[in-house]
CSV table of C-alpha atoms and ligand atoms in Angstrom, one decimal:
chain,number,residue,atom,x,y,z
A,7,MET,CA,-12.4,-3.8,19.5
A,8,ILE,CA,-8.8,-3.7,18.1
A,9,HIS,CA,-6.9,-0.7,19.4
A,10,VAL,CA,-4.6,0.6,16.8
A,11,GLY,CA,-1.8,3.2,17.2
A,12,ILE,CA,-0.4,5.0,14.2
A,13,ASN,CA,3.2,6.2,14.3
A,14,GLY,CA,4.0,8.6,11.4
A,15,TYR,CA,1.0,10.7,10.1
A,16,GLY,CA,2.1,11.5,6.6
A,17,THR,CA,1.0,10.3,3.3
A,18,ILE,CA,0.3,6.6,4.4
A,19,GLY,CA,-0.3,7.2,8.0
A,20,LYS,CA,-3.3,9.7,7.5
A,21,ARG,CA,-4.9,7.5,5.2
A,22,VAL,CA,-4.5,4.3,7.4
A,23,ALA,CA,-6.0,6.3,10.4
A,24,ASP,CA,-9.2,7.1,8.4
A,25,ALA,CA,-9.4,3.6,7.2
A,26,VAL,CA,-9.1,2.2,10.7
A,27,ARG,CA,-11.7,4.5,12.0
A,28,ALA,CA,-14.1,3.3,9.3
A,29,GLN,CA,-13.9,-0.3,10.4
A,30,PRO,CA,-16.6,-1.8,12.7
A,31,ASP,CA,-13.9,-3.9,14.6
A,32,MET,CA,-11.3,-1.2,15.1
A,33,GLU,CA,-10.6,2.1,16.8
A,34,VAL,CA,-7.6,4.6,16.6
A,35,VAL,CA,-5.9,5.1,19.9
A,36,GLY,CA,-3.9,8.0,18.5
A,37,VAL,CA,-1.4,9.1,16.0
A,38,ALA,CA,2.3,10.3,16.6
A,39,LYS,CA,3.9,13.0,14.8
A,40,THR,CA,7.4,14.5,15.0
A,41,ARG,CA,6.5,18.2,14.5
A,42,PRO,CA,3.4,20.5,14.4
A,43,ASN,CA,2.4,21.2,10.9
A,44,PHE,CA,-0.9,21.2,8.8
A,45,GLU,CA,-1.2,17.3,9.2
A,46,ALA,CA,-0.9,17.5,13.0
A,47,GLN,CA,-3.5,20.2,13.0
A,48,THR,CA,-5.8,18.1,10.9
A,49,ALA,CA,-5.3,15.2,13.0
A,50,VAL,CA,-6.5,17.0,16.0
A,51,GLU,CA,-9.4,18.6,14.1
A,52,LYS,CA,-10.6,15.1,13.1
A,53,GLY,CA,-10.5,14.0,16.8
A,54,PHE,CA,-7.4,11.9,16.7
A,55,ASP,CA,-5.3,11.9,20.0
A,56,LEU,CA,-1.8,13.3,19.0
A,57,TYR,CA,1.4,11.9,20.6
A,58,ALA,CA,4.7,13.3,20.2
A,59,ALA,CA,7.2,11.2,18.4
A,60,ILE,CA,10.3,13.1,19.7
A,61,GLU,CA,10.2,14.2,23.3
A,62,GLU,CA,12.5,17.3,22.9
A,63,ARG,CA,10.1,18.7,20.3
A,64,LYS,CA,7.1,18.9,22.6
A,65,PRO,CA,7.5,22.6,23.2
A,66,GLN,CA,7.0,23.2,19.3
A,67,PHE,CA,3.4,21.7,19.6
A,68,GLU,CA,2.8,23.9,22.7
A,69,GLU,CA,4.0,26.9,20.8
A,70,ALA,CA,1.7,26.1,17.8
A,71,GLY,CA,-1.1,25.7,20.2
A,72,ILE,CA,-1.6,22.0,19.3
A,73,ASP,CA,-2.6,19.8,22.2
A,74,LEU,CA,-0.7,16.6,22.9
A,75,ALA,CA,-2.0,13.4,24.6
A,76,GLY,CA,1.5,12.1,25.5
A,77,ASP,CA,4.6,10.5,24.2
A,78,VAL,CA,4.8,7.9,21.5
A,79,GLU,CA,5.8,5.3,24.0
A,80,GLU,CA,2.4,5.8,25.8
A,81,LEU,CA,0.7,5.3,22.4
A,82,VAL,CA,2.6,2.1,21.8
A,83,GLU,CA,1.8,0.8,25.2
A,84,ALA,CA,-1.8,1.5,24.9
A,85,SER,CA,-2.3,-0.2,21.5
A,86,ASP,CA,-2.9,-3.7,20.5
A,87,ILE,CA,-0.9,-3.0,17.4
A,88,VAL,CA,0.9,-0.2,15.8
A,89,VAL,CA,0.9,0.9,12.1
A,90,ASP,CA,4.3,2.5,11.6
A,91,ALA,CA,4.2,4.9,8.7
A,92,CYS,CA,7.4,6.7,9.2
A,93,PRO,CA,9.7,7.5,6.3
A,94,SER,CA,11.8,4.6,5.0
A,95,GLY,CA,14.4,3.4,7.5
A,96,ILE,CA,12.8,4.9,10.6
A,97,GLY,CA,10.4,1.9,10.9
A,98,ALA,CA,13.3,-0.2,11.3
A,99,ASP,CA,14.7,1.9,14.1
A,100,ASN,CA,11.3,2.0,15.8
A,101,ALA,CA,11.1,-1.8,15.8
A,102,GLU,CA,13.1,-2.1,19.0
A,103,MET,CA,10.6,0.1,20.8
A,104,TYR,CA,7.7,-2.1,19.7
A,105,ARG,CA,9.4,-5.2,20.8
A,106,GLU,CA,10.3,-3.7,24.2
A,107,TYR,CA,6.5,-3.0,24.8
A,108,ASP,CA,5.5,-6.3,23.3
A,109,THR,CA,3.2,-4.6,20.8
A,110,PRO,CA,3.1,-6.1,17.4
A,111,ALA,CA,3.9,-3.6,14.4
A,112,LEU,CA,3.3,-3.3,10.8
A,113,LEU,CA,6.1,-1.5,9.0
A,114,GLN,CA,5.7,-0.1,5.4
A,115,GLY,CA,7.2,-0.9,2.0
A,116,GLY,CA,10.2,1.4,2.3
A,117,GLU,CA,11.7,-0.8,5.0
A,118,ASP,CA,14.2,-3.6,4.4
A,119,SER,CA,12.6,-7.1,4.5
A,120,GLU,CA,15.5,-8.2,6.7
A,121,VAL,CA,14.4,-6.3,9.5
A,122,VAL,CA,10.7,-8.0,9.7
A,123,ASP,CA,9.3,-11.4,10.5
A,124,GLY,CA,7.3,-11.4,7.3
A,125,SER,CA,6.2,-9.4,4.3
A,126,PHE,CA,2.3,-9.1,3.6
A,127,ASN,CA,-0.1,-9.0,0.8
A,128,ALA,CA,-3.8,-9.7,1.6
A,129,ARG,CA,-4.5,-11.7,-1.7
A,130,SER,CA,-1.3,-13.6,-1.7
A,131,ASN,CA,-0.1,-14.7,1.8
A,132,TYR,CA,-2.7,-13.5,4.4
A,133,ASP,CA,-2.3,-16.7,6.5
A,134,THR,CA,1.4,-16.5,7.0
A,135,VAL,CA,1.8,-13.6,9.4
A,136,GLU,CA,-0.4,-14.6,12.4
A,137,ASP,CA,1.2,-14.0,15.6
A,138,ALA,CA,4.4,-12.4,14.0
A,139,ASP,CA,5.8,-9.4,15.9
A,140,ILE,CA,6.8,-7.2,13.0
A,141,VAL,CA,5.3,-7.5,9.6
A,142,ARG,CA,6.1,-5.4,6.4
A,143,VAL,CA,3.1,-4.5,4.2
A,144,VAL,CA,4.9,-4.5,0.8
A,145,SER,CA,5.2,-1.3,-1.3
A,146,CYS,CA,2.7,0.2,-3.6
A,147,ASN,CA,4.3,-1.5,-6.6
A,148,THR,CA,4.8,-4.9,-5.1
A,149,THR,CA,1.1,-4.8,-3.7
A,150,GLY,CA,0.0,-4.0,-7.3
A,151,LEU,CA,2.0,-6.7,-8.9
A,152,SER,CA,1.2,-9.4,-6.2
A,153,ARG,CA,-2.6,-8.7,-6.7
A,154,LEU,CA,-2.0,-9.6,-10.4
A,155,ILE,CA,0.3,-12.5,-9.9
A,156,ALA,CA,-1.8,-14.4,-7.3
A,157,PRO,CA,-4.8,-15.2,-9.3
A,158,LEU,CA,-2.8,-15.9,-12.5
A,159,GLN,CA,-0.6,-18.3,-10.8
A,160,GLU,CA,-3.6,-20.1,-9.2
A,161,ALA,CA,-5.6,-20.3,-12.5
A,162,TYR,CA,-2.9,-21.0,-15.0
A,163,GLY,CA,0.6,-21.3,-13.5
A,164,ILE,CA,3.4,-18.9,-14.3
A,165,GLU,CA,6.5,-19.5,-16.2
A,166,LYS,CA,8.0,-16.0,-15.9
A,167,VAL,CA,7.2,-12.4,-15.2
A,168,ARG,CA,8.6,-9.4,-17.1
A,169,THR,CA,7.5,-6.0,-16.0
A,170,THR,CA,8.6,-2.4,-16.7
A,171,LEU,CA,7.5,0.0,-14.0
A,172,VAL,CA,6.9,3.7,-15.2
A,173,ARG,CA,7.2,5.3,-11.8
A,174,ARG,CA,6.0,8.7,-10.8
A,175,GLY,CA,8.8,11.1,-9.9
A,176,GLY,CA,7.1,11.9,-6.5
A,177,ASP,CA,3.9,12.3,-4.6
A,178,PRO,CA,2.0,15.5,-5.4
A,179,ALA,CA,3.1,17.2,-2.1
A,180,GLN,CA,6.8,16.2,-2.5
A,181,SER,CA,8.0,19.5,-4.1
A,182,GLY,CA,11.7,18.5,-3.9
A,183,ARG,CA,11.4,15.3,-6.0
A,184,GLY,CA,11.9,14.8,-9.7
A,185,PRO,CA,12.7,14.7,-12.7
A,186,ILE,CA,10.7,17.7,-13.8
A,187,ASN,CA,11.7,17.4,-17.5
A,188,ASP,CA,13.4,14.1,-18.1
A,189,ILE,CA,13.0,10.3,-18.6
A,190,LEU,CA,15.2,8.3,-16.3
A,191,PRO,CA,16.1,4.7,-16.4
A,192,ASN,CA,16.0,4.0,-12.7
A,193,PRO,CA,17.9,2.0,-11.8
A,194,VAL,CA,19.9,1.7,-15.0
A,195,SER,CA,21.1,-1.6,-14.4
A,196,LEU,CA,18.8,-4.7,-14.0
A,197,PRO,CA,17.1,-5.7,-11.8
A,198,SER,CA,15.1,-3.0,-10.2
A,199,HIS,CA,14.4,-3.7,-6.6
A,200,HIS,CA,10.9,-4.6,-7.4
A,201,GLY,CA,11.4,-8.0,-8.7
A,202,PRO,CA,13.3,-9.2,-5.5
A,203,ASP,CA,10.6,-7.4,-3.4
A,204,VAL,CA,7.9,-9.4,-5.2
A,205,ASN,CA,10.1,-12.5,-4.2
A,206,THR,CA,9.4,-11.7,-0.6
A,207,ILE,CA,5.8,-12.7,-1.3
A,208,PHE,CA,6.3,-15.4,-3.9
A,209,PRO,CA,9.7,-16.9,-3.1
A,210,ASP,CA,9.9,-19.2,-6.1
A,211,LEU,CA,8.6,-16.8,-8.8
A,212,ASP,CA,10.8,-16.1,-11.8
A,213,ILE,CA,10.5,-12.3,-12.1
A,214,ASP,CA,12.5,-9.6,-14.0
A,215,THR,CA,11.7,-5.9,-13.4
A,216,LEU,CA,13.0,-2.7,-15.0
A,217,GLY,CA,12.2,0.7,-13.6
A,218,LEU,CA,12.0,4.3,-15.1
A,219,LYS,CA,11.1,7.6,-13.5
A,220,VAL,CA,9.1,10.2,-15.3
A,221,PRO,CA,7.7,13.8,-14.4
A,222,ALA,CA,4.4,12.7,-13.1
A,223,THR,CA,2.9,12.6,-9.7
A,224,LEU,CA,-0.4,10.9,-10.2
A,225,MET,CA,0.2,7.2,-10.4
A,226,HIS,CA,2.6,4.5,-11.4
A,227,MET,CA,2.1,2.6,-14.7
A,228,HIS,CA,3.1,-1.1,-15.2
A,229,SER,CA,3.7,-2.5,-18.6
A,230,VAL,CA,3.4,-6.3,-17.7
A,231,ASN,CA,4.3,-9.4,-19.9
A,232,ILE,CA,3.8,-12.7,-18.0
A,233,THR,CA,4.5,-16.1,-19.7
A,234,LEU,CA,1.9,-18.5,-18.5
A,235,GLU,CA,2.0,-22.3,-18.2
A,236,ASP,CA,-1.4,-22.7,-19.9
A,237,GLU,CA,-2.7,-20.8,-22.9
A,238,PRO,CA,-6.1,-19.1,-21.8
A,239,THR,CA,-7.9,-16.7,-24.0
A,240,ALA,CA,-7.6,-13.1,-23.4
A,241,GLU,CA,-11.4,-13.1,-22.5
A,242,ALA,CA,-10.8,-15.8,-19.8
A,243,VAL,CA,-7.8,-13.8,-18.3
A,244,ARG,CA,-10.0,-10.6,-18.3
A,245,SER,CA,-13.0,-12.4,-16.7
A,246,LEU,CA,-10.5,-13.8,-14.0
A,247,LEU,CA,-9.2,-10.3,-13.2
A,248,GLU,CA,-12.8,-8.9,-13.3
A,249,ASP,CA,-13.7,-11.4,-10.4
A,250,GLU,CA,-11.0,-10.1,-8.1
A,251,ARG,CA,-11.9,-7.9,-5.3
A,252,ARG,CA,-9.1,-5.2,-5.6
A,253,THR,CA,-8.8,-4.9,-9.3
A,254,PHE,CA,-10.8,-2.7,-11.5
A,255,VAL,CA,-10.7,-3.7,-15.2
A,256,ILE,CA,-11.4,-0.6,-17.2
A,257,PRO,CA,-14.1,-1.0,-19.7
A,258,GLU,CA,-13.6,0.4,-23.3
A,259,TRP,CA,-16.5,2.6,-23.3
A,260,ILE,CA,-15.6,4.6,-20.2
A,261,GLY,CA,-13.2,7.0,-21.8
A,262,LEU,CA,-10.3,6.5,-19.2
A,263,ASP,CA,-7.2,7.1,-21.3
A,264,GLY,CA,-4.7,7.5,-18.5
A,265,ALA,CA,-3.9,8.4,-14.8
A,266,GLY,CA,-5.3,11.9,-15.1
A,267,ALA,CA,-8.7,10.6,-16.1
A,268,ILE,CA,-8.7,7.8,-13.4
A,269,LYS,CA,-7.8,10.6,-10.7
A,270,GLU,CA,-10.7,12.7,-12.1
A,271,LEU,CA,-13.2,9.7,-11.8
A,272,ALA,CA,-12.0,9.1,-8.3
A,273,GLN,CA,-12.7,12.8,-7.6
A,274,ASP,CA,-16.1,12.8,-9.2
A,275,ALA,CA,-17.0,9.6,-7.3
A,276,GLY,CA,-16.3,11.4,-4.0
A,277,ARG,CA,-13.5,9.0,-3.0
A,278,PRO,CA,-11.6,10.4,-0.1
A,279,ARG,CA,-8.5,12.3,-1.4
A,280,ALA,CA,-9.3,10.9,-4.9
A,281,ASP,CA,-7.8,7.7,-3.7
A,282,ILE,CA,-7.8,4.6,-5.9
A,283,TRP,CA,-7.2,1.5,-3.8
A,284,GLU,CA,-7.6,-1.0,-6.6
A,285,ASN,CA,-5.2,-2.0,-9.5
A,286,CYS,CA,-6.6,-0.3,-12.6
A,287,ILE,CA,-6.1,-2.6,-15.5
A,288,TRP,CA,-7.0,-1.6,-19.1
A,289,GLY,CA,-9.4,-4.3,-20.4
A,290,GLU,CA,-8.4,-3.6,-24.0
A,291,SER,CA,-4.7,-4.1,-23.1
A,292,ILE,CA,-5.3,-7.6,-21.8
A,293,SER,CA,-3.8,-9.7,-24.8
A,294,MET,CA,-2.5,-13.3,-25.2
A,295,GLU,CA,0.1,-14.2,-27.8
A,296,GLY,CA,0.5,-17.9,-27.4
A,297,SER,CA,1.1,-18.3,-23.6
A,298,ASP,CA,2.4,-14.8,-23.2
A,299,LEU,CA,0.0,-12.2,-21.4
A,300,TYR,CA,0.3,-8.7,-22.0
A,301,LEU,CA,-1.5,-5.7,-20.2
A,302,PHE,CA,-1.1,-2.2,-18.7
A,303,GLN,CA,-2.0,-1.3,-15.2
A,304,ALA,CA,-2.0,1.8,-13.1
A,305,ILE,CA,-1.4,1.9,-9.5
A,306,HIS,CA,-2.1,4.8,-7.2
A,307,GLN,CA,1.0,4.8,-5.1
A,308,GLU,CA,-0.5,6.8,-2.2
A,309,SER,CA,-3.5,4.6,-1.4
A,310,ASP,CA,-3.3,0.9,-2.7
A,311,VAL,CA,-1.5,-0.3,0.3
A,312,ILE,CA,-4.1,1.1,2.7
A,313,PRO,CA,-6.7,-1.7,2.6
A,314,GLU,CA,-3.6,-4.1,2.8
A,315,ASN,CA,-2.6,-2.5,6.2
A,316,ILE,CA,-6.2,-2.9,7.6
A,317,ASP,CA,-6.2,-6.6,6.6
A,318,ALA,CA,-2.7,-7.1,8.0
A,319,ILE,CA,-3.9,-5.9,11.3
A,320,ARG,CA,-6.5,-8.7,11.5
A,321,ALA,CA,-4.1,-11.2,10.0
A,322,VAL,CA,-1.4,-10.6,12.7
A,323,LEU,CA,-3.7,-10.6,15.4
A,324,GLY,CA,-5.7,-13.6,14.1
A,325,GLU,CA,-8.9,-11.7,14.4
A,326,ALA,CA,-10.3,-12.8,10.9
A,327,LYS,CA,-9.9,-15.2,8.0
A,328,GLN,CA,-8.7,-13.6,4.8
A,329,GLU,CA,-12.0,-13.5,2.8
A,330,GLU,CA,-13.9,-12.2,6.0
A,331,SER,CA,-11.3,-9.4,6.5
A,332,VAL,CA,-11.0,-8.4,2.8
A,333,VAL,CA,-14.9,-8.2,2.5
A,334,MET,CA,-15.1,-6.2,5.8
A,335,THR,CA,-12.3,-3.9,4.8
A,336,ASN,CA,-13.8,-3.3,1.3
A,337,GLU,CA,-17.2,-2.6,2.6
A,338,ALA,CA,-16.0,-0.2,5.3
A,339,MET,CA,-13.8,1.8,2.9
A,340,GLY,CA,-16.1,1.8,0.0
A,341,LEU,CA,-13.9,-0.2,-2.4
A,342,ASP,CA,-16.6,-1.5,-4.4
A,343,THR,CA,-18.3,1.8,-5.2
B,405,NAD,P1,5.7,10.8,4.4
B,405,NAD,O1,7.0,11.5,4.5
B,405,NAD,O2,4.5,11.3,3.6
B,405,NAD,O3,5.2,10.5,6.0
B,405,NAD,C1,6.0,10.1,7.0
B,405,NAD,C2,5.5,10.8,8.2
B,405,NAD,O4,6.3,10.3,9.4
B,405,NAD,C3,5.8,12.4,8.2
B,405,NAD,O5,4.6,13.0,8.7
B,405,NAD,C4,6.9,12.5,9.1
B,405,NAD,O6,6.9,13.9,9.6
B,405,NAD,C5,6.8,11.5,10.1
B,405,NAD,N1,7.9,11.0,10.8
B,405,NAD,C6,9.3,11.2,10.5
B,405,NAD,N2,10.1,10.7,11.4
B,405,NAD,C7,9.3,10.1,12.4
B,405,NAD,C8,9.5,9.6,13.6
B,405,NAD,N3,10.7,9.3,14.1
B,405,NAD,N4,8.4,9.1,14.4
B,405,NAD,C9,7.1,9.4,13.9
B,405,NAD,N5,6.9,9.9,12.8
B,405,NAD,C10,7.9,10.4,12.0
B,405,NAD,O7,6.0,9.2,4.0
B,405,NAD,P2,5.1,8.1,3.4
B,405,NAD,O8,5.0,8.5,1.9
B,405,NAD,O9,3.8,8.2,4.1
B,405,NAD,O10,5.8,6.9,3.5
B,405,NAD,C11,5.8,6.1,4.7
B,405,NAD,C12,6.3,4.6,4.5
B,405,NAD,O11,5.3,4.0,3.5
B,405,NAD,C13,7.6,4.5,3.7
B,405,NAD,O12,8.2,3.2,4.2
B,405,NAD,C14,7.2,4.5,2.3
B,405,NAD,O13,8.3,3.8,1.6
B,405,NAD,C15,6.0,3.7,2.4
B,405,NAD,N6,5.1,3.9,1.3
B,405,NAD,C16,4.9,5.0,0.6
B,405,NAD,C17,4.2,5.2,-0.5
B,405,NAD,C18,4.0,6.5,-1.2
B,405,NAD,O14,3.9,6.5,-2.4
B,405,NAD,N7,4.0,7.5,-0.5
B,405,NAD,C19,3.5,4.1,-1.1
B,405,NAD,C20,3.6,2.9,-0.3
B,405,NAD,C21,4.4,2.8,0.7
């Protein structure tokens, strides 16, 4: 059994905790939180041991009637690996603690690639992080792009990637984010940080990215143009992407016209939190003009990195080969359903 600690129990951390619990070869040692709130209460109700991330705030948990199992250092010491899902920048601060306890750790996409030993995407570079101390599971957008780029590069070769990312303004519970009635080029000048971030997975890839922010919370949308070295047919590209394990090529008949309908499907299917772990690629949008591929894909920002975190645990600890891990993760989480 791999004993996993989770430091930071918010949008990403709580999903990772449930996904770890679902794996046949892993168990959750506990989760750490900074303050007692509804998420801390839910963690306890779900039977996760709760650890205090900040010692001085322990009395606040007592006042709220929420039991603590100890301090975050004890969680780190008791874990074979820690998944750090703290807000951007805090993971980098925590890295020192993980090194001190000699516990490998996964940071998330909000952290700078400079602070880690390697960046990770299960489809693209699974074998590169074994025995690393601190690894970064790349962001939701970089994960979505990497899943697309890896098979296309292997099958046809890639000359250049150009992508416009239409990004949700905030997650549904982030009441302070925006815009609420605007369309923002973000950033205004090129490149957006996404292209360089994809280069942490594909160092030699030629990629330009542009970003926009819109008043939406459900998903991100990518408008993708990839100049391939070969000239496959659109049908061949479609079939290649259909065969991937973490892509859902949306069939024409199904009536999914946007992110709202995709979320509705996830709810109807009984997916936990209406999560969509796969890239959602509109089959009809897959088009070839000479060697230029065009398509639209939607990415569920809150959940596409969760199976990647699970695979990263096995990859860092050398517990499974790529294919074995991806299949195990998908089956345990219900990705193919
Ligand atoms: P979040 O704010 O939802 O959750 C972070 C949690 O960490 C909160 O519960 C917060 O109270 C807690 N926390 C704050 N300081 C802490 C500390 N010192 N120790 C322990 N816990 C602490 O954030 P999130 O959306 O889950 O993002 C976490 C990371 O994942 C970031 O790097 C982010 O960039 C990345 N990420 C987020 C998304 C997304 O869309 N939400 C997608 C992919 C990656």
